[in-house]
Amino acid sequence: DAKTTQPNSMESNEEEPVHLPCNHSTISGTDYIHWYRQLPSQGPEYVIHGLTSNVNNRMASLAIAEDRKSSTLILHRATLRDAAVYYCILRDVIQGAQKLVFGQGTRLTINP
Amino acid sequence: DTAVSQTPKYLVTQMGNDKSIKCEQNLGHDTMYWYKQDSKKFLKIMFSYNNKELIINETVPNRFSPKSPDKAHLNLHINSLELGDSAVYFCASSQVPSGAYEQYFGPGTRLTVT
């Protein structure tokens, strides 16, 4: 079972920032927080990851709470191409293999 | 260049048949995976191989047999197909993590069993 909880859906407008929340209250000290997204009819795509500090990359920013029990994915200026299902995942590692347990994710709708 | 490729993209077959889905990655990764996404869109890991060795096997029926001829390929063979096997199957790969490396997913194979 997924160890994260996310809202089922969110809606935003084009060119506005989007904040996608995720709760992971049972996170352990070594769990990395990963975000993936799945565009329609495509495979999941890595977005960003973090451990303790906030992270930025070309796609998004990840804000991690001080107690690490929650995090927020931030899309600074959403475009129509950002419409997707966003998954927040606590990554487990088993003998070198990453185990990603996908939950239901948040379906993000972007209005023009 | 396609990082993770799967063939075929679509597969329609009848119950009871045996079929295979092929996956290749050109990223030089050590670890490959198979995931199943059912009609309700839940994405679940099935298998993981690390350098041709089976690492993760998530209580998948033994009708499903992954085969890794080398670390760039992970094929999925399914015997005696059932209606419930209809789903989209995704292959993925990653490097052995020394930090927190991402997984790269293929485009998926939509399997329809009639």
PDB file of C-alpha atoms in Angstrom:
ATOM      1  CA  ASP A   1       0.000   0.000   0.000  1.00  0.00           C
ATOM      2  CA  ALA A   2       1.087   3.538  -0.732  1.00  0.00           C
ATOM      3  CA  LYS A   3       2.506   5.387   2.257  1.00  0.00           C
ATOM      4  CA  THR A   4       1.377   8.782   0.993  1.00  0.00           C
ATOM      5  CA  THR A   5      -1.960  10.547   0.733  1.00  0.00           C
ATOM      6  CA  GLN A   6      -2.843  13.133  -1.879  1.00  0.00           C
ATOM      7  CA  PRO A   7      -6.022  14.915  -2.966  1.00  0.00           C
ATOM      8  CA  ASN A   8      -7.776  13.066  -5.778  1.00  0.00           C
ATOM      9  CA  SER A   9      -7.898  16.088  -8.034  1.00  0.00           C
ATOM     10  CA  MET A  10      -6.946  19.735  -8.327  1.00  0.00           C
ATOM     11  CA  GLU A  11      -7.639  22.428 -10.836  1.00  0.00           C
ATOM     12  CA  SER A  12      -5.697  25.523 -11.765  1.00  0.00           C
ATOM     13  CA  ASN A  13      -5.388  28.115 -14.482  1.00  0.00           C
ATOM     14  CA  GLU A  14      -2.735  28.406 -17.105  1.00  0.00           C
ATOM     15  CA  GLU A  15       0.320  30.495 -16.159  1.00  0.00           C
ATOM     16  CA  GLU A  16      -0.580  30.419 -12.467  1.00  0.00           C
ATOM     17  CA  PRO A  17       1.415  28.595  -9.792  1.00  0.00           C
ATOM     18  CA  VAL A  18       0.167  25.210  -8.612  1.00  0.00           C
ATOM     19  CA  HIS A  19       0.834  23.704  -5.202  1.00  0.00           C
ATOM     20  CA  LEU A  20       0.263  19.945  -4.977  1.00  0.00           C
ATOM     21  CA  PRO A  21       0.265  18.670  -1.383  1.00  0.00           C
ATOM     22  CA  CYS A  22       1.287  15.257  -0.111  1.00  0.00           C
ATOM     23  CA  ASN A  23       1.143  13.763   3.377  1.00  0.00           C
ATOM     24  CA  HIS A  24       3.575  11.049   4.435  1.00  0.00           C
ATOM     25  CA  SER A  25       3.297  10.899   8.195  1.00  0.00           C
ATOM     26  CA  THR A  26       5.015   7.498   8.515  1.00  0.00           C
ATOM     27  CA  ILE A  27       8.148   8.543   6.636  1.00  0.00           C
ATOM     28  CA  SER A  28      11.405   7.132   7.979  1.00  0.00           C
ATOM     29  CA  GLY A  29      14.716   8.923   8.174  1.00  0.00           C
ATOM     30  CA  THR A  30      16.122   7.326   5.031  1.00  0.00           C
ATOM     31  CA  ASP A  31      13.049   7.606   2.810  1.00  0.00           C
ATOM     32  CA  TYR A  32      13.482   9.835  -0.209  1.00  0.00           C
ATOM     33  CA  ILE A  33      10.390  11.678  -1.405  1.00  0.00           C
ATOM     34  CA  HIS A  34       9.899  11.236  -5.137  1.00  0.00           C
ATOM     35  CA  TRP A  35       7.378  12.875  -7.428  1.00  0.00           C
ATOM     36  CA  TYR A  36       6.385  11.435 -10.773  1.00  0.00           C
ATOM     37  CA  ARG A  37       3.720  12.481 -13.209  1.00  0.00           C
ATOM     38  CA  GLN A  38       1.833  10.599 -15.870  1.00  0.00           C
ATOM     39  CA  LEU A  39       0.584  12.460 -18.892  1.00  0.00           C
ATOM     40  CA  PRO A  40      -2.372  10.952 -20.772  1.00  0.00           C
ATOM     41  CA  SER A  41      -1.465   7.731 -22.590  1.00  0.00           C
ATOM     42  CA  GLN A  42       2.183   7.900 -21.507  1.00  0.00           C
ATOM     43  CA  GLY A  43       4.411   6.220 -18.985  1.00  0.00           C
ATOM     44  CA  PRO A  44       5.198   7.936 -15.694  1.00  0.00           C
ATOM     45  CA  GLU A  45       7.852  10.631 -15.823  1.00  0.00           C
ATOM     46  CA  TYR A  46      10.201  11.620 -13.023  1.00  0.00           C
ATOM     47  CA  VAL A  47       9.656  15.155 -11.777  1.00  0.00           C
ATOM     48  CA  ILE A  48      11.769  15.744  -8.695  1.00  0.00           C
ATOM     49  CA  HIS A  49      12.987  14.180  -5.468  1.00  0.00           C
ATOM     50  CA  GLY A  50      14.250  15.296  -2.094  1.00  0.00           C
ATOM     51  CA  LEU A  51      15.294  14.076   1.316  1.00  0.00           C
ATOM     52  CA  THR A  52      15.234  16.971   3.779  1.00  0.00           C
ATOM     53  CA  SER A  53      15.968  20.256   2.031  1.00  0.00           C
ATOM     54  CA  ASN A  54      13.833  22.046  -0.507  1.00  0.00           C
ATOM     55  CA  VAL A  55      14.809  21.275  -4.081  1.00  0.00           C
ATOM     56  CA  ASN A  56      14.492  23.063  -7.392  1.00  0.00           C
ATOM     57  CA  ASN A  57      14.922  21.811 -10.933  1.00  0.00           C
ATOM     58  CA  ARG A  58      13.829  22.915 -14.372  1.00  0.00           C
ATOM     59  CA  MET A  59      10.434  21.280 -13.995  1.00  0.00           C
ATOM     60  CA  ALA A  60       9.348  22.129 -10.477  1.00  0.00           C
ATOM     61  CA  SER A  61      10.220  22.861  -6.871  1.00  0.00           C
ATOM     62  CA  LEU A  62       9.775  20.568  -3.907  1.00  0.00           C
ATOM     63  CA  ALA A  63       9.104  22.029  -0.491  1.00  0.00           C
ATOM     64  CA  ILE A  64       9.590  19.572   2.371  1.00  0.00           C
ATOM     65  CA  ALA A  65       8.203  20.251   5.833  1.00  0.00           C
ATOM     66  CA  GLU A  66      10.698  20.454   8.647  1.00  0.00           C
ATOM     67  CA  ASP A  67       9.341  17.262  10.248  1.00  0.00           C
ATOM     68  CA  ARG A  68       9.265  15.628   6.770  1.00  0.00           C
ATOM     69  CA  LYS A  69       5.702  14.446   7.295  1.00  0.00           C
ATOM     70  CA  SER A  70       4.450  16.399   4.341  1.00  0.00           C
ATOM     71  CA  SER A  71       5.718  17.940   1.133  1.00  0.00           C
ATOM     72  CA  THR A  72       4.443  20.169  -1.643  1.00  0.00           C
ATOM     73  CA  LEU A  73       5.243  20.031  -5.319  1.00  0.00           C
ATOM     74  CA  ILE A  74       5.227  23.491  -6.838  1.00  0.00           C
ATOM     75  CA  LEU A  75       4.752  24.183 -10.514  1.00  0.00           C
ATOM     76  CA  HIS A  76       5.654  27.833 -10.840  1.00  0.00           C
ATOM     77  CA  ARG A  77       3.749  28.641 -14.024  1.00  0.00           C
ATOM     78  CA  ALA A  78       1.443  25.875 -15.118  1.00  0.00           C
ATOM     79  CA  THR A  79       0.892  25.226 -18.791  1.00  0.00           C
ATOM     80  CA  LEU A  80      -1.664  23.043 -20.511  1.00  0.00           C
ATOM     81  CA  ARG A  81       1.069  20.454 -20.940  1.00  0.00           C
ATOM     82  CA  ASP A  82       1.285  20.065 -17.179  1.00  0.00           C
ATOM     83  CA  ALA A  83      -2.145  18.444 -17.060  1.00  0.00           C
ATOM     84  CA  ALA A  84      -1.390  14.989 -15.692  1.00  0.00           C
ATOM     85  CA  VAL A  85      -1.701  12.688 -12.700  1.00  0.00           C
ATOM     86  CA  TYR A  86       0.968  13.577 -10.142  1.00  0.00           C
ATOM     87  CA  TYR A  87       2.248  10.898  -7.793  1.00  0.00           C
ATOM     88  CA  CYS A  88       4.040  11.463  -4.509  1.00  0.00           C
ATOM     89  CA  ILE A  89       6.052   8.381  -3.522  1.00  0.00           C
ATOM     90  CA  LEU A  90       8.337   7.328  -0.687  1.00  0.00           C
ATOM     91  CA  ARG A  91      11.080   5.428  -2.401  1.00  0.00           C
ATOM     92  CA  ASP A  92      12.243   2.139  -0.904  1.00  0.00           C
ATOM     93  CA  VAL A  93      15.436   0.371  -1.973  1.00  0.00           C
ATOM     94  CA  ILE A  94      15.725  -3.419  -1.995  1.00  0.00           C
ATOM     95  CA  GLN A  95      19.141  -4.860  -2.910  1.00  0.00           C
ATOM     96  CA  GLY A  96      19.799  -2.026  -5.296  1.00  0.00           C
ATOM     97  CA  ALA A  97      16.337  -1.994  -6.848  1.00  0.00           C
ATOM     98  CA  GLN A  98      14.039   0.922  -6.207  1.00  0.00           C
ATOM     99  CA  LYS A  99      10.570   0.012  -5.103  1.00  0.00           C
ATOM    100  CA  LEU A 100       8.091   2.715  -6.031  1.00  0.00           C
ATOM    101  CA  VAL A 101       4.618   2.177  -4.619  1.00  0.00           C
ATOM    102  CA  PHE A 102       2.216   4.372  -6.547  1.00  0.00           C
ATOM    103  CA  GLY A 103      -0.933   5.630  -4.849  1.00  0.00           C
ATOM    104  CA  GLN A 104      -3.923   7.133  -6.597  1.00  0.00           C
ATOM    105  CA  GLY A 105      -2.123  10.410  -7.251  1.00  0.00           C
ATOM    106  CA  THR A 106      -3.624  13.844  -7.889  1.00  0.00           C
ATOM    107  CA  ARG A 107      -5.219  14.495 -11.240  1.00  0.00           C
ATOM    108  CA  LEU A 108      -4.280  18.055 -12.177  1.00  0.00           C
ATOM    109  CA  THR A 109      -6.486  19.919 -14.623  1.00  0.00           C
ATOM    110  CA  ILE A 110      -5.213  23.153 -16.166  1.00  0.00           C
ATOM    111  CA  ASN A 111      -7.754  25.599 -17.511  1.00  0.00           C
ATOM    112  CA  PRO A 112      -6.764  27.836 -20.438  1.00  0.00           C
TER     113      PRO A 112
ATOM    114  CA  ASP B   1      17.070   8.339 -28.968  1.00  0.00           C
ATOM    115  CA  THR B   2      14.485   6.333 -27.084  1.00  0.00           C
ATOM    116  CA  ALA B   3      15.713   5.568 -23.570  1.00  0.00           C
ATOM    117  CA  VAL B   4      13.307   2.745 -22.699  1.00  0.00           C
ATOM    118  CA  SER B   5      11.454   1.051 -25.533  1.00  0.00           C
ATOM    119  CA  GLN B   6       8.780  -1.614 -25.499  1.00  0.00           C
ATOM    120  CA  THR B   7       7.333  -3.806 -28.209  1.00  0.00           C
ATOM    121  CA  PRO B   8       4.618  -4.205 -29.179  1.00  0.00           C
ATOM    122  CA  LYS B   9       2.711  -1.047 -28.321  1.00  0.00           C
ATOM    123  CA  TYR B  10      -0.620  -2.839 -28.609  1.00  0.00           C
ATOM    124  CA  LEU B  11      -1.354  -6.528 -28.189  1.00  0.00           C
ATOM    125  CA  VAL B  12      -4.765  -8.101 -28.674  1.00  0.00           C
ATOM    126  CA  THR B  13      -5.074 -11.803 -28.038  1.00  0.00           C
ATOM    127  CA  GLN B  14      -7.478 -14.471 -26.865  1.00  0.00           C
ATOM    128  CA  MET B  15      -7.768 -16.160 -23.520  1.00  0.00           C
ATOM    129  CA  GLY B  16      -5.460 -19.098 -23.081  1.00  0.00           C
ATOM    130  CA  ASN B  17      -2.777 -17.837 -25.438  1.00  0.00           C
ATOM    131  CA  ASP B  18       0.853 -17.221 -24.509  1.00  0.00           C
ATOM    132  CA  LYS B  19       2.414 -13.874 -25.345  1.00  0.00           C
ATOM    133  CA  SER B  20       5.597 -11.896 -24.728  1.00  0.00           C
ATOM    134  CA  ILE B  21       6.358  -8.220 -24.330  1.00  0.00           C
ATOM    135  CA  LYS B  22       9.893  -7.009 -24.931  1.00  0.00           C
ATOM    136  CA  CYS B  23      11.712  -4.162 -23.231  1.00  0.00           C
ATOM    137  CA  GLU B  24      15.077  -2.604 -23.973  1.00  0.00           C
ATOM    138  CA  GLN B  25      16.898   0.294 -22.346  1.00  0.00           C
ATOM    139  CA  ASN B  26      19.915   2.103 -23.791  1.00  0.00           C
ATOM    140  CA  LEU B  27      20.760   4.053 -20.645  1.00  0.00           C
ATOM    141  CA  GLY B  28      23.329   1.635 -19.292  1.00  0.00           C
ATOM    142  CA  HIS B  29      21.233   1.071 -16.172  1.00  0.00           C
ATOM    143  CA  ASP B  30      21.676  -1.922 -13.917  1.00  0.00           C
ATOM    144  CA  THR B  31      18.074  -2.360 -12.838  1.00  0.00           C
ATOM    145  CA  MET B  32      14.905  -2.928 -14.801  1.00  0.00           C
ATOM    146  CA  TYR B  33      11.241  -3.238 -13.781  1.00  0.00           C
ATOM    147  CA  TRP B  34       7.822  -4.280 -14.957  1.00  0.00           C
ATOM    148  CA  TYR B  35       4.679  -2.472 -13.791  1.00  0.00           C
ATOM    149  CA  LYS B  36       1.004  -3.157 -14.465  1.00  0.00           C
ATOM    150  CA  GLN B  37      -1.608  -0.411 -14.734  1.00  0.00           C
ATOM    151  CA  ASP B  38      -5.134  -1.772 -14.622  1.00  0.00           C
ATOM    152  CA  SER B  39      -8.377  -0.274 -15.830  1.00  0.00           C
ATOM    153  CA  LYS B  40      -8.734   1.711 -12.622  1.00  0.00           C
ATOM    154  CA  LYS B  41      -5.363   3.305 -13.390  1.00  0.00           C
ATOM    155  CA  PHE B  42      -3.578   1.888 -10.361  1.00  0.00           C
ATOM    156  CA  LEU B  43       0.082   1.371 -11.190  1.00  0.00           C
ATOM    157  CA  LYS B  44       1.698  -1.584  -9.419  1.00  0.00           C
ATOM    158  CA  ILE B  45       5.189  -2.966  -9.525  1.00  0.00           C
ATOM    159  CA  MET B  46       5.433  -6.594 -10.633  1.00  0.00           C
ATOM    160  CA  PHE B  47       9.119  -7.441 -10.932  1.00  0.00           C
ATOM    161  CA  SER B  48      12.570  -5.951 -10.700  1.00  0.00           C
ATOM    162  CA  TYR B  49      15.843  -7.314 -11.997  1.00  0.00           C
ATOM    163  CA  ASN B  50      19.249  -6.022 -10.969  1.00  0.00           C
ATOM    164  CA  ASN B  51      22.072  -7.152 -13.248  1.00  0.00           C
ATOM    165  CA  LYS B  52      19.962 -10.060 -14.509  1.00  0.00           C
ATOM    166  CA  GLU B  53      19.068 -11.184 -10.987  1.00  0.00           C
ATOM    167  CA  LEU B  54      15.447 -11.150  -9.789  1.00  0.00           C
ATOM    168  CA  ILE B  55      15.182  -8.780  -6.833  1.00  0.00           C
ATOM    169  CA  ILE B  56      11.494  -7.893  -6.503  1.00  0.00           C
ATOM    170  CA  ASN B  57       8.610 -10.269  -7.188  1.00  0.00           C
ATOM    171  CA  GLU B  58       5.348  -8.805  -5.987  1.00  0.00           C
ATOM    172  CA  THR B  59       3.092 -11.873  -5.613  1.00  0.00           C
ATOM    173  CA  VAL B  60       2.497 -12.051  -9.325  1.00  0.00           C
ATOM    174  CA  PRO B  61       0.924 -15.305 -10.635  1.00  0.00           C
ATOM    175  CA  ASN B  62       3.549 -17.699 -11.912  1.00  0.00           C
ATOM    176  CA  ARG B  63       1.943 -17.463 -15.359  1.00  0.00           C
ATOM    177  CA  PHE B  64       4.053 -14.305 -15.593  1.00  0.00           C
ATOM    178  CA  SER B  65       7.725 -15.015 -16.154  1.00  0.00           C
ATOM    179  CA  PRO B  66      10.238 -12.231 -16.624  1.00  0.00           C
ATOM    180  CA  LYS B  67      13.414 -13.022 -18.491  1.00  0.00           C
ATOM    181  CA  SER B  68      16.550 -10.904 -18.584  1.00  0.00           C
ATOM    182  CA  PRO B  69      19.005 -12.083 -21.255  1.00  0.00           C
ATOM    183  CA  ASP B  70      21.313  -9.179 -20.431  1.00  0.00           C
ATOM    184  CA  LYS B  71      21.078  -6.084 -18.295  1.00  0.00           C
ATOM    185  CA  ALA B  72      19.720  -3.987 -21.182  1.00  0.00           C
ATOM    186  CA  HIS B  73      16.711  -6.242 -21.771  1.00  0.00           C
ATOM    187  CA  LEU B  74      13.854  -7.443 -19.612  1.00  0.00           C
ATOM    188  CA  ASN B  75      11.122  -9.366 -21.366  1.00  0.00           C
ATOM    189  CA  LEU B  76       7.793 -10.405 -19.899  1.00  0.00           C
ATOM    190  CA  HIS B  77       6.278 -13.702 -20.931  1.00  0.00           C
ATOM    191  CA  ILE B  78       2.681 -14.464 -19.990  1.00  0.00           C
ATOM    192  CA  ASN B  79       1.239 -17.971 -20.222  1.00  0.00           C
ATOM    193  CA  SER B  80      -2.428 -18.922 -20.407  1.00  0.00           C
ATOM    194  CA  LEU B  81      -3.696 -15.366 -20.664  1.00  0.00           C
ATOM    195  CA  GLU B  82      -6.824 -14.455 -18.698  1.00  0.00           C
ATOM    196  CA  LEU B  83      -9.307 -11.609 -19.086  1.00  0.00           C
ATOM    197  CA  GLY B  84      -7.927 -10.003 -15.924  1.00  0.00           C
ATOM    198  CA  ASP B  85      -4.516  -9.676 -17.518  1.00  0.00           C
ATOM    199  CA  SER B  86      -5.854  -6.898 -19.716  1.00  0.00           C
ATOM    200  CA  ALA B  87      -3.938  -3.801 -18.696  1.00  0.00           C
ATOM    201  CA  VAL B  88      -1.155  -1.469 -19.733  1.00  0.00           C
ATOM    202  CA  TYR B  89       2.272  -2.871 -18.909  1.00  0.00           C
ATOM    203  CA  PHE B  90       5.170  -0.490 -18.375  1.00  0.00           C
ATOM    204  CA  CYS B  91       8.827  -1.303 -18.368  1.00  0.00           C
ATOM    205  CA  ALA B  92      11.251   0.949 -16.492  1.00  0.00           C
ATOM    206  CA  SER B  93      14.922   1.159 -15.634  1.00  0.00           C
ATOM    207  CA  SER B  94      17.126   2.862 -13.092  1.00  0.00           C
ATOM    208  CA  GLN B  95      20.714   2.953 -11.988  1.00  0.00           C
ATOM    209  CA  VAL B  96      21.709   1.284  -8.729  1.00  0.00           C
ATOM    210  CA  PRO B  97      21.085   4.144  -6.366  1.00  0.00           C
ATOM    211  CA  SER B  98      23.921   5.666  -4.476  1.00  0.00           C
ATOM    212  CA  GLY B  99      21.714   8.679  -4.011  1.00  0.00           C
ATOM    213  CA  ALA B 100      18.190   8.837  -5.261  1.00  0.00           C
ATOM    214  CA  TYR B 101      18.169   8.054  -8.960  1.00  0.00           C
ATOM    215  CA  GLU B 102      14.938   8.288 -10.888  1.00  0.00           C
ATOM    216  CA  GLN B 103      13.269   5.567 -12.893  1.00  0.00           C
ATOM    217  CA  TYR B 104      12.778   5.957 -16.605  1.00  0.00           C
ATOM    218  CA  PHE B 105       9.583   4.448 -17.968  1.00  0.00           C
ATOM    219  CA  GLY B 106       8.791   3.101 -21.385  1.00  0.00           C
ATOM    220  CA  PRO B 107       5.707   4.119 -23.376  1.00  0.00           C
ATOM    221  CA  GLY B 108       3.690   1.103 -22.292  1.00  0.00           C
ATOM    222  CA  THR B 109       2.140  -1.938 -23.960  1.00  0.00           C
ATOM    223  CA  ARG B 110      -1.637  -2.116 -23.949  1.00  0.00           C
ATOM    224  CA  LEU B 111      -2.644  -5.761 -23.637  1.00  0.00           C
ATOM    225  CA  THR B 112      -6.246  -6.697 -24.400  1.00  0.00           C
ATOM    226  CA  VAL B 113      -7.369 -10.245 -23.738  1.00  0.00           C
ATOM    227  CA  THR B 114     -10.663 -11.251 -25.334  1.00  0.00           C
TER     228      THR B 114
END
